[in-house]
Coordinates of C-alpha atoms and ligand atoms in Angstrom, one line a residue:
M1 CA 204.0 -2.3 -9.5
S2 CA 207.0 -1.5 -7.4
K3 CA 208.7 -4.4 -5.6
Q4 CA 208.1 -4.7 -1.8
P5 CA 211.3 -4.2 0.1
T6 CA 212.8 -7.3 1.8
P7 CA 211.6 -7.6 5.4
A8 CA 214.3 -6.2 7.7
K9 CA 214.3 -9.4 9.7
D10 CA 215.6 -11.3 6.7
L11 CA 218.5 -8.9 6.3
T12 CA 219.9 -9.0 9.8
I13 CA 219.4 -11.1 13.0
W14 CA 219.5 -8.1 15.3
E15 CA 216.6 -6.1 16.6
D16 CA 218.6 -2.8 16.7
A17 CA 219.5 -3.3 13.1
Q18 CA 216.0 -4.3 12.0
K19 CA 214.5 -1.2 13.7
M20 CA 217.0 1.1 12.1
I21 CA 216.6 -0.4 8.6
E22 CA 212.9 0.3 9.0
K23 CA 213.6 3.8 10.2
A24 CA 216.1 4.4 7.3
R25 CA 213.3 3.4 4.9
R26 CA 210.9 5.9 6.6
D27 CA 213.6 8.6 6.6
G28 CA 214.3 8.0 2.9
V29 CA 217.9 6.8 3.6
E30 CA 219.5 4.3 1.2
T31 CA 221.6 1.6 2.9
V32 CA 224.0 -1.1 1.9
W33 CA 221.2 -3.6 1.5
D34 CA 219.4 -1.3 -1.0
R35 CA 222.5 -0.9 -3.0
F36 CA 223.3 -4.6 -2.8
E37 CA 219.9 -5.4 -4.3
Q38 CA 220.4 -2.8 -7.1
Q39 CA 223.6 -4.5 -8.0
Q40 CA 222.0 -7.9 -8.6
P41 CA 222.5 -10.0 -10.7
G42 CA 226.3 -9.6 -10.3
C43 CA 228.7 -9.9 -13.2
K44 CA 229.4 -13.7 -13.7
F45 CA 232.8 -13.1 -15.3
C46 CA 233.9 -11.0 -12.3
E47 CA 232.5 -13.5 -9.9
L48 CA 234.6 -16.2 -11.5
G49 CA 237.7 -14.0 -11.7
L50 CA 237.8 -14.3 -15.4
T51 CA 238.1 -10.6 -16.3
C52 CA 241.4 -8.9 -16.8
K53 CA 241.9 -5.1 -16.8
N54 CA 245.7 -5.2 -16.4
C55 CA 246.4 -3.7 -19.8
N56 CA 244.8 -1.6 -22.5
M57 CA 244.6 -4.3 -25.2
G58 CA 241.6 -5.4 -23.1
P59 CA 239.7 -5.3 -20.9
C60 CA 239.2 -9.0 -21.5
R61 CA 236.6 -11.4 -20.2
I62 CA 237.0 -15.0 -21.2
S63 CA 234.7 -18.0 -21.4
L64 CA 234.4 -21.3 -23.1
K65 CA 234.6 -21.4 -26.9
E66 CA 232.3 -23.4 -29.1
D67 CA 234.9 -26.2 -29.3
G68 CA 234.8 -26.5 -25.5
K69 CA 238.2 -24.9 -25.1
M70 CA 238.8 -21.9 -22.9
Q71 CA 239.3 -18.6 -24.6
R72 CA 242.5 -16.6 -23.9
G73 CA 242.8 -12.9 -23.3
V74 CA 244.2 -10.7 -26.1
C75 CA 247.7 -11.1 -24.7
G76 CA 247.2 -14.9 -24.6
A77 CA 246.8 -15.3 -20.8
D78 CA 244.6 -18.3 -20.0
G79 CA 241.9 -18.5 -17.3
D80 CA 244.3 -19.9 -14.7
V81 CA 246.8 -17.0 -15.2
I82 CA 244.1 -14.4 -15.2
V83 CA 242.4 -15.8 -12.0
A84 CA 245.8 -16.1 -10.2
R85 CA 246.8 -12.6 -11.2
N86 CA 243.6 -11.1 -10.0
F87 CA 243.8 -13.0 -6.7
G88 CA 247.4 -11.9 -6.3
R89 CA 246.5 -8.3 -6.6
F90 CA 243.6 -8.8 -4.2
V91 CA 246.0 -10.2 -1.6
A92 CA 248.4 -7.3 -2.3
G93 CA 245.6 -4.8 -1.6
G94 CA 244.8 -6.3 1.7
S95 CA 248.4 -6.7 2.7
A96 CA 249.1 -3.1 1.7
G97 CA 246.1 -1.9 3.9
H98 CA 247.3 -3.6 7.1
S99 CA 250.9 -2.9 6.5
D100 CA 250.6 0.8 5.7
H101 CA 248.6 1.0 8.9
G102 CA 251.6 -0.7 10.7
R103 CA 254.0 1.8 9.1
D104 CA 251.9 4.7 10.5
L105 CA 252.5 3.4 14.0
I106 CA 256.3 3.3 13.3
E107 CA 256.1 7.0 12.3
V108 CA 254.3 7.8 15.5
L109 CA 256.9 6.0 17.5
E110 CA 259.6 7.8 15.5
A111 CA 257.9 11.2 16.2
I112 CA 257.8 10.3 19.9
T113 CA 261.6 9.6 20.0
E114 CA 262.3 12.8 18.1
G115 CA 260.2 14.9 20.5
E116 CA 257.7 15.8 17.8
A117 CA 254.6 14.1 19.1
H118 CA 254.1 15.6 22.6
D119 CA 250.6 14.2 22.9
Y120 CA 251.8 10.6 22.6
K121 CA 254.1 8.6 24.8
I122 CA 255.5 5.2 25.3
S123 CA 252.9 3.6 27.6
D124 CA 254.4 0.2 28.0
E125 CA 258.1 0.4 28.5
D126 CA 258.3 -3.3 29.4
K127 CA 256.8 -4.3 26.1
L128 CA 259.1 -1.9 24.3
R129 CA 262.1 -3.7 25.9
R130 CA 260.7 -7.2 25.3
V131 CA 259.9 -6.7 21.7
S132 CA 263.2 -4.9 21.0
A133 CA 265.2 -7.7 22.6
E134 CA 263.3 -10.2 20.4
L135 CA 264.4 -8.3 17.4
G136 CA 268.1 -8.4 18.5
I137 CA 268.2 -4.8 19.9
S138 CA 270.4 -4.4 22.9
V139 CA 268.2 -3.3 25.8
D140 CA 270.4 -3.7 28.9
N141 CA 271.4 -0.4 30.7
R142 CA 270.0 1.7 27.8
E143 CA 267.7 4.7 27.9
T144 CA 264.1 4.0 26.7
M145 CA 264.3 6.5 23.9
A146 CA 267.6 5.0 22.6
I147 CA 265.9 1.6 22.4
A148 CA 262.8 3.0 20.8
K149 CA 264.9 4.7 18.1
D150 CA 266.6 1.3 17.3
L151 CA 263.2 -0.3 17.3
V152 CA 261.9 2.3 14.8
E153 CA 264.9 1.6 12.5
A154 CA 264.4 -2.2 12.8
C155 CA 260.7 -1.9 11.9
F156 CA 261.3 0.5 9.0
A157 CA 263.9 -2.0 7.7
D158 CA 261.3 -4.7 7.7
F159 CA 259.4 -2.7 5.0
G160 CA 262.4 -2.5 2.7
S161 CA 264.5 -4.6 0.4
R162 CA 267.6 -5.5 2.4
R163 CA 266.4 -8.2 4.7
K164 CA 266.6 -11.9 4.0
E165 CA 263.7 -12.4 6.3
L166 CA 261.4 -10.2 8.5
G167 CA 262.4 -9.7 12.2
F168 CA 259.3 -11.4 13.7
V169 CA 260.0 -14.6 11.7
S170 CA 262.0 -15.5 14.8
R171 CA 258.7 -16.2 16.4
V172 CA 257.9 -18.9 13.8
P173 CA 258.8 -22.6 14.6
E174 CA 261.9 -23.7 12.9
V175 CA 260.2 -26.5 11.0
R176 CA 257.7 -23.9 9.5
R177 CA 260.6 -21.6 8.5
E178 CA 262.1 -24.6 6.6
I179 CA 258.9 -25.0 4.7
W180 CA 258.9 -21.3 3.7
K181 CA 262.5 -21.6 2.6
K182 CA 261.8 -24.7 0.6
Y183 CA 259.0 -23.1 -1.3
K184 CA 260.7 -19.7 -1.5
V185 CA 258.0 -17.9 0.4
M186 CA 260.1 -16.6 3.3
P187 CA 258.9 -12.9 3.5
R188 CA 261.8 -10.5 3.1
G189 CA 260.3 -7.0 3.1
V190 CA 256.7 -5.9 3.4
D191 CA 256.8 -3.3 0.6
R192 CA 259.1 -5.5 -1.4
E193 CA 256.6 -8.4 -1.5
I194 CA 253.7 -6.1 -2.3
A195 CA 255.6 -4.3 -5.1
E196 CA 256.8 -7.6 -6.5
M197 CA 253.2 -8.9 -6.6
M198 CA 252.2 -5.9 -8.7
H199 CA 255.3 -6.5 -10.9
R200 CA 254.6 -10.2 -11.4
T201 CA 251.0 -9.4 -12.4
H202 CA 252.0 -6.8 -14.9
M203 CA 251.4 -8.0 -18.5
G204 CA 254.2 -10.2 -19.6
C205 CA 255.6 -11.4 -16.3
D206 CA 254.5 -14.2 -14.1
N207 CA 252.4 -16.4 -16.4
D208 CA 252.2 -19.5 -14.3
A209 CA 249.3 -19.7 -11.8
V210 CA 251.2 -21.8 -9.2
S211 CA 254.1 -19.3 -9.2
T212 CA 251.8 -16.4 -8.8
L213 CA 249.9 -18.1 -6.0
L214 CA 253.1 -18.9 -4.1
H215 CA 254.0 -15.2 -4.2
S216 CA 250.5 -14.3 -3.0
A217 CA 251.3 -16.5 0.1
K218 CA 254.6 -14.7 0.5
T219 CA 252.9 -11.3 0.3
A220 CA 250.3 -12.3 2.8
L221 CA 253.1 -13.7 5.2
A222 CA 254.8 -10.3 4.9
D223 CA 251.5 -8.8 6.1
G224 CA 250.9 -11.2 9.0
W225 CA 254.4 -11.6 10.4
G226 CA 255.4 -8.1 9.2
G227 CA 253.1 -5.1 8.7
S228 CA 250.2 -6.3 10.9
M229 CA 252.5 -7.6 13.7
I230 CA 254.4 -4.3 13.7
G231 CA 251.0 -2.5 13.9
T232 CA 249.9 -4.6 16.8
E233 CA 253.1 -4.5 18.8
L234 CA 253.8 -0.8 18.3
S235 CA 250.2 0.1 19.2
D236 CA 250.6 -1.8 22.4
I237 CA 253.9 0.0 23.2
I238 CA 252.4 3.4 22.5
F239 CA 248.9 3.0 23.9
G240 CA 249.2 0.0 26.2
V241 CA 248.6 -3.8 26.0
P242 CA 244.9 -4.6 26.1
T243 CA 243.7 -6.0 29.4
P244 CA 240.2 -7.4 30.1
S245 CA 237.6 -4.9 31.2
R246 CA 233.8 -4.5 31.2
S247 CA 232.1 -2.7 28.4
Q248 CA 228.9 -2.7 26.4
V249 CA 227.7 -3.2 22.8
N250 CA 224.9 -2.4 20.3
L251 CA 223.1 0.8 19.3
G252 CA 222.0 1.2 22.9
V253 CA 225.4 2.5 23.7
I254 CA 224.4 5.7 21.9
K255 CA 222.9 8.0 24.5
A256 CA 219.9 10.4 23.8
D257 CA 221.1 13.0 26.3
M258 CA 224.8 13.0 25.4
V259 CA 226.9 14.4 22.6
N260 CA 227.6 11.2 20.7
I261 CA 230.8 10.8 18.7
L262 CA 231.5 7.5 16.9
V263 CA 235.1 6.6 16.0
H264 CA 235.4 4.4 12.9
G265 CA 238.3 3.0 10.9
H266 CA 241.3 1.1 12.1
N267 CA 244.2 3.0 13.5
P268 CA 244.1 4.1 17.1
V269 CA 246.4 7.1 16.5
V270 CA 243.4 9.5 15.9
S271 CA 240.7 7.8 18.0
E272 CA 242.9 7.6 21.2
M273 CA 243.3 11.4 20.9
V274 CA 239.6 12.0 20.3
L275 CA 238.8 9.9 23.4
A276 CA 241.3 11.8 25.5
A277 CA 239.8 15.1 24.4
A278 CA 236.3 13.9 25.2
R279 CA 237.4 13.1 28.7
N280 CA 238.8 16.6 29.2
P281 CA 236.7 18.4 31.9
E282 CA 236.9 21.6 29.8
M283 CA 235.2 19.8 26.8
I284 CA 232.7 18.1 29.1
A285 CA 231.7 21.5 30.5
Q286 CA 231.3 22.9 27.0
A287 CA 229.0 20.0 26.1
Q288 CA 227.0 20.6 29.3
K289 CA 226.7 24.3 28.4
A290 CA 225.2 23.2 25.1
G291 CA 222.5 21.2 27.0
A292 CA 224.0 17.7 26.9
E293 CA 224.8 15.5 29.9
G294 CA 228.3 14.9 28.6
I295 CA 230.3 13.4 25.8
N296 CA 229.9 9.8 24.8
I297 CA 232.5 8.1 22.6
G298 CA 231.3 4.9 20.9
G299 CA 233.2 2.5 18.6
L300 CA 232.6 1.2 15.1
C301 CA 234.6 -1.6 13.4
C302 CA 238.3 -1.9 14.2
T303 CA 239.2 1.5 15.5
G304 CA 236.4 0.7 17.9
N305 CA 238.0 -2.6 18.7
E306 CA 241.4 -0.9 19.4
L307 CA 239.7 1.4 21.9
L308 CA 237.5 -1.3 23.3
G309 CA 240.5 -3.5 24.1
R310 CA 242.6 -0.8 25.6
Q311 CA 240.2 1.7 27.0
G312 CA 236.9 -0.2 27.3
I313 CA 234.8 2.2 25.3
P314 CA 231.4 0.8 24.2
M315 CA 230.9 -0.5 20.7
A316 CA 228.0 0.8 18.7
G317 CA 228.3 -1.7 15.9
N318 CA 230.2 -3.6 13.2
H319 CA 230.6 -3.2 9.5
L320 CA 226.9 -3.4 8.5
M321 CA 225.8 -1.3 11.5
T322 CA 227.9 1.7 10.5
E323 CA 225.2 3.5 8.4
L324 CA 222.4 2.4 10.8
A325 CA 224.2 4.0 13.8
I326 CA 223.7 7.4 12.1
V327 CA 220.1 6.6 11.4
T328 CA 219.4 6.7 15.2
G329 CA 219.5 10.5 14.6
A330 CA 221.5 10.9 17.8
V331 CA 225.1 10.9 16.4
E332 CA 226.7 14.3 16.4
A333 CA 229.9 13.2 14.6
V334 CA 231.5 10.2 13.0
V335 CA 235.3 10.5 13.0
V336 CA 237.1 8.2 10.7
D337 CA 240.6 7.3 9.8
Y338 CA 240.8 4.6 7.1
Q339 CA 239.6 1.2 5.8
C340 CA 236.1 -0.3 5.8
I341 CA 234.4 3.1 5.9
M342 CA 231.5 3.0 3.4
P343 CA 231.6 6.1 1.1
S344 CA 227.8 6.2 1.6
M345 CA 228.4 7.4 5.2
V346 CA 228.7 10.9 3.8
Q347 CA 225.2 10.7 2.3
V348 CA 223.7 9.1 5.3
A349 CA 225.2 11.7 7.6
A350 CA 223.8 14.5 5.4
C351 CA 220.3 13.2 6.0
Y352 CA 220.8 14.1 9.7
H353 CA 222.7 16.7 11.6
T354 CA 225.8 14.4 11.8
K355 CA 229.2 15.8 11.0
F356 CA 231.3 13.2 9.0
I357 CA 234.9 14.0 9.7
T358 CA 237.8 12.4 7.9
T359 CA 241.3 12.7 9.3
A360 CA 243.7 10.7 7.1
D361 CA 245.0 12.4 4.0
K362 CA 245.1 9.0 2.3
A363 CA 241.3 8.4 3.0
Q364 CA 239.4 11.6 2.0
F365 CA 235.7 11.5 1.1
T366 CA 234.0 14.0 -1.1
G367 CA 231.5 15.9 0.9
A368 CA 233.2 15.2 4.3
T369 CA 234.8 17.7 6.7
H370 CA 238.5 16.9 6.4
I371 CA 240.9 17.6 9.3
S372 CA 244.4 16.6 8.1
F373 CA 245.5 14.9 11.3
N374 CA 249.1 15.5 12.4
T375 CA 250.8 13.9 15.4
A376 CA 252.5 17.2 16.2
T377 CA 249.1 18.9 16.8
A378 CA 247.0 15.9 17.7
A379 CA 245.5 17.0 21.0
D380 CA 244.4 20.4 19.6
Q381 CA 242.9 18.8 16.5
A382 CA 241.1 16.3 18.6
K383 CA 239.7 19.2 20.6
E384 CA 238.6 20.9 17.4
I385 CA 236.7 17.7 16.5
I386 CA 235.0 17.6 19.8
E387 CA 233.9 21.2 19.5
M388 CA 232.5 20.5 16.0
A389 CA 230.4 17.7 17.6
I390 CA 229.2 19.9 20.4
A391 CA 228.1 22.5 17.8
A392 CA 226.3 19.8 15.9
Y393 CA 224.4 18.8 19.1
A394 CA 222.5 22.1 18.9
L395 CA 221.2 21.1 15.5
R396 CA 219.9 17.7 16.6
D397 CA 216.2 17.2 16.0
Q398 CA 215.1 15.2 19.1
S399 CA 211.9 14.1 17.3
R400 CA 214.0 12.1 14.9
V401 CA 216.0 10.3 17.6
E402 CA 215.3 6.6 18.1
I403 CA 217.7 4.5 20.1
P404 CA 216.2 1.0 19.5
V405 CA 217.5 -1.3 22.3
A406 CA 219.3 -1.3 25.6
A407 CA 223.0 -2.0 25.6
V408 CA 224.4 -5.5 26.4
D409 CA 227.3 -6.1 28.7
T410 CA 230.7 -7.6 27.6
I411 CA 234.1 -8.3 28.9
T412 CA 236.7 -7.6 26.2
G413 CA 240.4 -6.8 25.8
F414 CA 242.3 -10.0 25.8
S415 CA 245.8 -10.3 24.4
N416 CA 248.5 -12.8 24.6
E417 CA 250.0 -11.0 27.5
A418 CA 246.6 -10.8 29.3
L419 CA 246.0 -14.5 28.6
L420 CA 249.4 -15.4 30.1
N421 CA 248.7 -13.2 33.0
M422 CA 245.4 -14.9 33.6
L423 CA 247.1 -18.3 33.4
G424 CA 249.6 -17.3 36.0
G425 CA 252.5 -16.5 33.7
S426 CA 252.7 -19.7 31.7
L427 CA 250.9 -21.3 28.9
D428 CA 250.9 -24.7 30.7
P429 CA 247.3 -24.4 32.2
L430 CA 246.0 -23.8 28.7
L431 CA 248.0 -26.6 27.2
D432 CA 246.9 -28.9 30.0
A433 CA 243.2 -28.0 29.2
V434 CA 243.8 -28.8 25.6
K435 CA 245.6 -32.1 26.5
E436 CA 242.8 -33.3 28.8
G437 CA 240.2 -32.2 26.2
S438 CA 238.4 -29.6 28.2
I439 CA 239.4 -27.3 25.4
R440 CA 239.4 -29.5 22.3
G441 CA 240.7 -26.8 20.0
V442 CA 240.9 -23.1 19.3
A443 CA 239.2 -21.2 16.4
A444 CA 239.8 -17.5 15.6
I445 CA 236.9 -15.9 13.9
V446 CA 237.6 -12.7 11.9
G447 CA 234.2 -11.2 11.6
C448 CA 233.5 -9.1 8.6
N449 CA 230.0 -8.6 7.4
N450 CA 228.7 -9.1 3.9
P451 CA 225.2 -8.4 2.7
K452 CA 225.3 -11.7 0.8
F453 CA 224.4 -13.2 4.2
Q454 CA 221.7 -12.3 6.8
H455 CA 223.8 -9.9 8.8
D456 CA 225.8 -11.8 11.6
S457 CA 223.8 -15.0 11.2
Q458 CA 226.9 -16.9 10.2
N459 CA 229.2 -15.2 12.7
V460 CA 227.1 -15.9 15.7
G461 CA 225.9 -19.3 14.4
L462 CA 229.4 -20.5 13.9
A463 CA 230.7 -19.2 17.2
K464 CA 227.8 -20.9 19.1
E465 CA 228.3 -24.2 17.3
L466 CA 232.1 -24.2 18.0
I467 CA 231.8 -23.5 21.7
K468 CA 229.3 -26.2 22.0
K469 CA 232.0 -28.6 20.8
D470 CA 234.4 -27.3 23.5
I471 CA 236.3 -25.2 20.9
L472 CA 237.5 -21.9 22.4
V473 CA 236.8 -19.0 20.1
L474 CA 239.0 -16.0 19.7
A475 CA 237.2 -13.0 18.1
T476 CA 238.8 -10.3 16.1
G477 CA 237.4 -7.5 14.1
C478 CA 233.7 -7.2 13.4
I479 CA 232.6 -10.4 15.1
T480 CA 233.2 -8.7 18.4
T481 CA 230.0 -6.8 18.5
A482 CA 228.1 -9.8 17.1
A483 CA 229.5 -12.1 19.8
G484 CA 228.8 -9.4 22.4
K485 CA 225.2 -8.9 21.3
A486 CA 224.7 -12.7 21.4
G487 CA 225.8 -12.8 25.1
L488 CA 229.1 -14.7 24.2
L489 CA 231.5 -12.1 25.6
V490 CA 230.6 -12.6 29.3
P491 CA 231.4 -15.5 31.5
E492 CA 227.7 -16.5 31.7
G493 CA 227.9 -17.1 27.9
S494 CA 229.7 -20.4 28.8
E495 CA 226.2 -21.8 29.6
M496 CA 226.1 -22.1 25.8
A497 CA 229.4 -24.0 25.7
G498 CA 230.2 -27.7 26.0
P499 CA 231.0 -29.1 29.5
G500 CA 234.8 -28.9 29.1
L501 CA 234.9 -25.3 28.0
K502 CA 232.2 -24.3 30.5
K503 CA 234.4 -25.8 33.3
I504 CA 237.4 -23.8 32.2
C505 CA 235.4 -20.6 31.7
S506 CA 234.0 -20.9 35.2
A507 CA 237.4 -21.6 36.8
L508 CA 239.0 -18.6 35.1
K509 CA 235.8 -16.4 35.0
I510 CA 236.3 -15.8 31.3
P511 CA 233.8 -15.8 28.4
P512 CA 233.8 -18.7 25.9
V513 CA 234.6 -16.2 23.2
L514 CA 237.7 -14.1 23.9
H515 CA 237.9 -10.7 22.2
F516 CA 241.4 -10.6 20.7
G517 CA 241.2 -7.1 19.2
S518 CA 241.0 -5.7 15.7
C519 CA 241.8 -7.3 12.3
V520 CA 245.5 -6.3 12.5
D521 CA 245.5 -8.1 15.8
N522 CA 245.2 -11.4 14.0
S523 CA 248.9 -11.2 14.4
R524 CA 248.3 -12.0 18.1
V525 CA 246.6 -15.2 17.0
I526 CA 249.5 -16.4 14.8
H527 CA 251.9 -15.4 17.4
L528 CA 250.0 -17.4 20.0
C529 CA 249.9 -20.4 17.7
G530 CA 253.7 -20.0 17.3
L531 CA 254.2 -19.9 21.1
I532 CA 252.0 -23.0 21.6
A533 CA 253.7 -24.9 18.7
N534 CA 257.1 -24.1 20.2
A535 CA 256.0 -25.1 23.6
L536 CA 254.9 -28.5 22.3
G537 CA 257.8 -28.9 20.0
V538 CA 255.6 -29.3 16.9
D539 CA 254.7 -27.2 13.8
I540 CA 251.7 -24.9 13.8
S541 CA 250.0 -27.1 11.3
D542 CA 250.0 -29.9 13.9
L543 CA 247.8 -27.9 16.3
P544 CA 244.0 -28.4 16.6
V545 CA 243.3 -24.8 15.5
W546 CA 241.3 -23.0 12.8
G547 CA 240.8 -19.6 11.4
S548 CA 237.4 -18.6 10.0
S549 CA 235.7 -15.6 8.4
P550 CA 232.2 -16.7 7.6
E551 CA 230.9 -13.3 6.3
W552 CA 234.2 -12.0 4.9
Y553 CA 234.2 -9.2 2.4
S554 CA 237.5 -7.3 2.2
E555 CA 240.9 -7.7 0.5
K556 CA 242.4 -7.6 4.0
A557 CA 240.3 -10.6 5.1
V558 CA 241.8 -12.7 2.2
A559 CA 245.3 -11.6 3.2
I560 CA 244.7 -12.7 6.8
G561 CA 243.2 -16.0 5.5
L562 CA 246.2 -16.7 3.3
Y563 CA 248.8 -15.8 6.0
C564 CA 247.1 -18.1 8.4
V565 CA 247.0 -20.9 5.9
A566 CA 250.7 -20.4 4.9
S567 CA 251.5 -20.4 8.7
G568 CA 249.8 -23.8 9.0
I569 CA 246.3 -22.7 10.2
P570 CA 243.4 -24.0 8.1
V571 CA 240.8 -21.3 7.3
H572 CA 237.1 -21.5 6.8
I573 CA 235.3 -18.9 4.6
G574 CA 231.6 -18.6 3.9
T575 CA 232.0 -17.6 0.3
P576 CA 234.8 -18.2 -2.2
P577 CA 237.0 -15.4 -3.4
Q578 CA 236.8 -14.6 -7.2
I579 CA 238.8 -17.7 -8.2
T580 CA 236.2 -20.3 -9.2
G581 CA 236.7 -19.6 -12.9
S582 CA 240.0 -21.6 -12.6
K583 CA 239.8 -25.2 -11.6
L584 CA 243.5 -25.2 -11.0
V585 CA 243.5 -22.2 -8.7
T586 CA 240.4 -23.4 -6.9
D587 CA 242.0 -26.9 -6.4
I588 CA 245.1 -25.3 -5.0
A589 CA 243.2 -23.2 -2.6
L590 CA 241.1 -26.1 -1.3
N591 CA 243.6 -28.9 -1.5
G592 CA 247.0 -28.1 -3.0
L593 CA 247.9 -25.7 -0.2
E594 CA 247.5 -28.6 2.2
N595 CA 250.4 -30.4 0.6
I596 CA 252.6 -27.4 0.8
F597 CA 251.6 -25.7 4.1
G598 CA 249.7 -28.4 5.9
A599 CA 246.6 -26.3 5.8
A600 CA 244.2 -25.1 3.2
F601 CA 240.9 -23.2 2.7
L602 CA 237.4 -24.6 3.4
V603 CA 234.5 -22.9 1.7
E604 CA 231.2 -23.7 3.4
P605 CA 228.3 -21.2 3.5
D606 CA 226.4 -23.3 6.1
Y607 CA 227.7 -22.6 9.6
V608 CA 226.5 -25.9 11.1
K609 CA 228.2 -27.9 8.4
A610 CA 231.3 -25.7 8.7
A611 CA 231.5 -26.3 12.4
E612 CA 231.2 -30.1 11.8
K613 CA 234.0 -30.1 9.2
M614 CA 236.2 -27.9 11.5
D615 CA 235.5 -30.3 14.3
E616 CA 236.4 -33.3 12.2
R617 CA 239.8 -31.9 11.5
I618 CA 240.3 -30.9 15.1
K619 CA 239.7 -34.6 16.1
L620 CA 242.3 -35.7 13.6
K621 CA 244.8 -33.2 14.8
R622 CA 244.2 -34.2 18.4
L623 CA 244.6 -37.9 17.6
S624 CA 247.9 -37.2 15.7
L625 CA 249.2 -35.4 18.9
G626 CA 248.3 -38.6 20.9
L627 CA 245.3 -36.9 22.6
S628 CA 241.7 -38.1 22.9
A629 CA 239.5 -36.9 20.0
Ligands
BF8_701 O1 239.6 -4.9 9.5 S1 236.4 -7.3 10.3 S2 234.6 -5.4 8.0 S3 236.3 -3.4 10.0 S4 237.9 -6.1 7.3 FE1 236.5 -4.4 8.0 FE2 236.1 -6.9 8.1 FE3 235.3 -5.3 10.0 FE4 238.3 -4.1 10.5 NI1 238.6 -6.5 9.4

């Protein structure tokens, strides 16, 4: 007898997702949840981190011997070393993803300065000058392009081997920098730390788990204060600093009478151009000629977040919604750049009339239509993409279209600059609110999804629990759509908050959860923590702050978690990474890091308990600062 499928309501908390899971089943489309089930039970050795494939004497997988002692791999590596090496490579993968994204932005700025990217421009000259001055570049009485050229060089240099420390380390409180120097984790060059991580974990190098873990922290710091921060700052300079605006979320943003194009991935370089082309009257006229009302651009994942923050485009969904968006049957094209794009999107798109278009040479998918995107020809290529989508509209089968819910309103697009602006140009009103206890603390939630949890149950549950306790939540990445769907991204959402936070939200007309951008934009969060710590004359680890990723899944999320911890921000995660096969490594992650960095990881799969534990620490930190609990 074949097994009954798990009811959709057990897989996701959202009506739009439940309806599309049911439609996918009717349409014969396999989704992430089907494949997750097929993969059970997972490999225990891998789950514990006790497998090693770093050389060809193996692969090895180690367990307890009959005498109760732990086996070693063929080379002699013990469980602690194997777990630490695997973890180090995991962090290197995440850091490489963010940082290579950051490098792409440097290349775009370089092309602008060389007159080779006519479709792009410097949108925020003020920020260009501000950031350049911070990095020691002379800005007075100089031409914009001359400054930009120097900024390009300074950023490229941060990727290399010649620096003693990264440029943006100047934003880190002095006392924290001393900690990094003491433990030799001061990040020098982004590529250097990533390459050294790969070197250290080659057979026969770093065979001491503590040493490998410290370099993991250094690699992650190079991501946070290097690659990611460069990505964020240069994106702001090229495309503008996010400012709050109204938008909408959920699958209801897909319109039955429009040519729908979803942008997915992380880097705004392609999606900004696609959006600009979709707003071109010539393109709109073409879409209307094809029988549509117009062209609708919707966002998925972090490319969506980038455009949501700067351009207010609506968000169709987060990570586990990406396949389901196509299942609506109303999507003409999904245009992707890189990261977090399920390879299955090609197969799901093939079940409908949807064109799946890849644009990055480093992220090609068998079966997709590939347009090798080039900044020199960006606008023309974006037009070509729009024309493909319009052509696909003619192939749409309206009888297969089902848009399950109405869209929900949001206010999104906060940034440190927007926050300061809102506060009248100074952090003081925020600090006063923290001091008087209206805002008891701040938690940044990085919202991946993972089918190990009921989709978004933890993300939304945790955010609601925290705001009830007067803890302001900053949302980055995939929690954005979740928070939006839950009504937490509008000022009225503060009805769900505690009295203090509610008062502040009413006074400033802001939501209790502030959208702070994409995952790369967690650099805004650490920067903000640095600004607050400097303003109070304390270390970041003294602040009543948390990071959290309840439903994390990616290497990038672990890199973010580790750079937050190494910066002094404790981090909650819903499931452990693959380290639990080593008691030593697990103890370091949960406790030992606290002794070094003044912050560590908390693993707690229950969001109510997680919120309580986070609150406990916030109380302690407030008391240590001489504030009421
Ligand atoms: O970088 S939140 S699922 S889309 S990893 Fe991926 Fe996680 Fe989403 Fe953005 Ni971040």
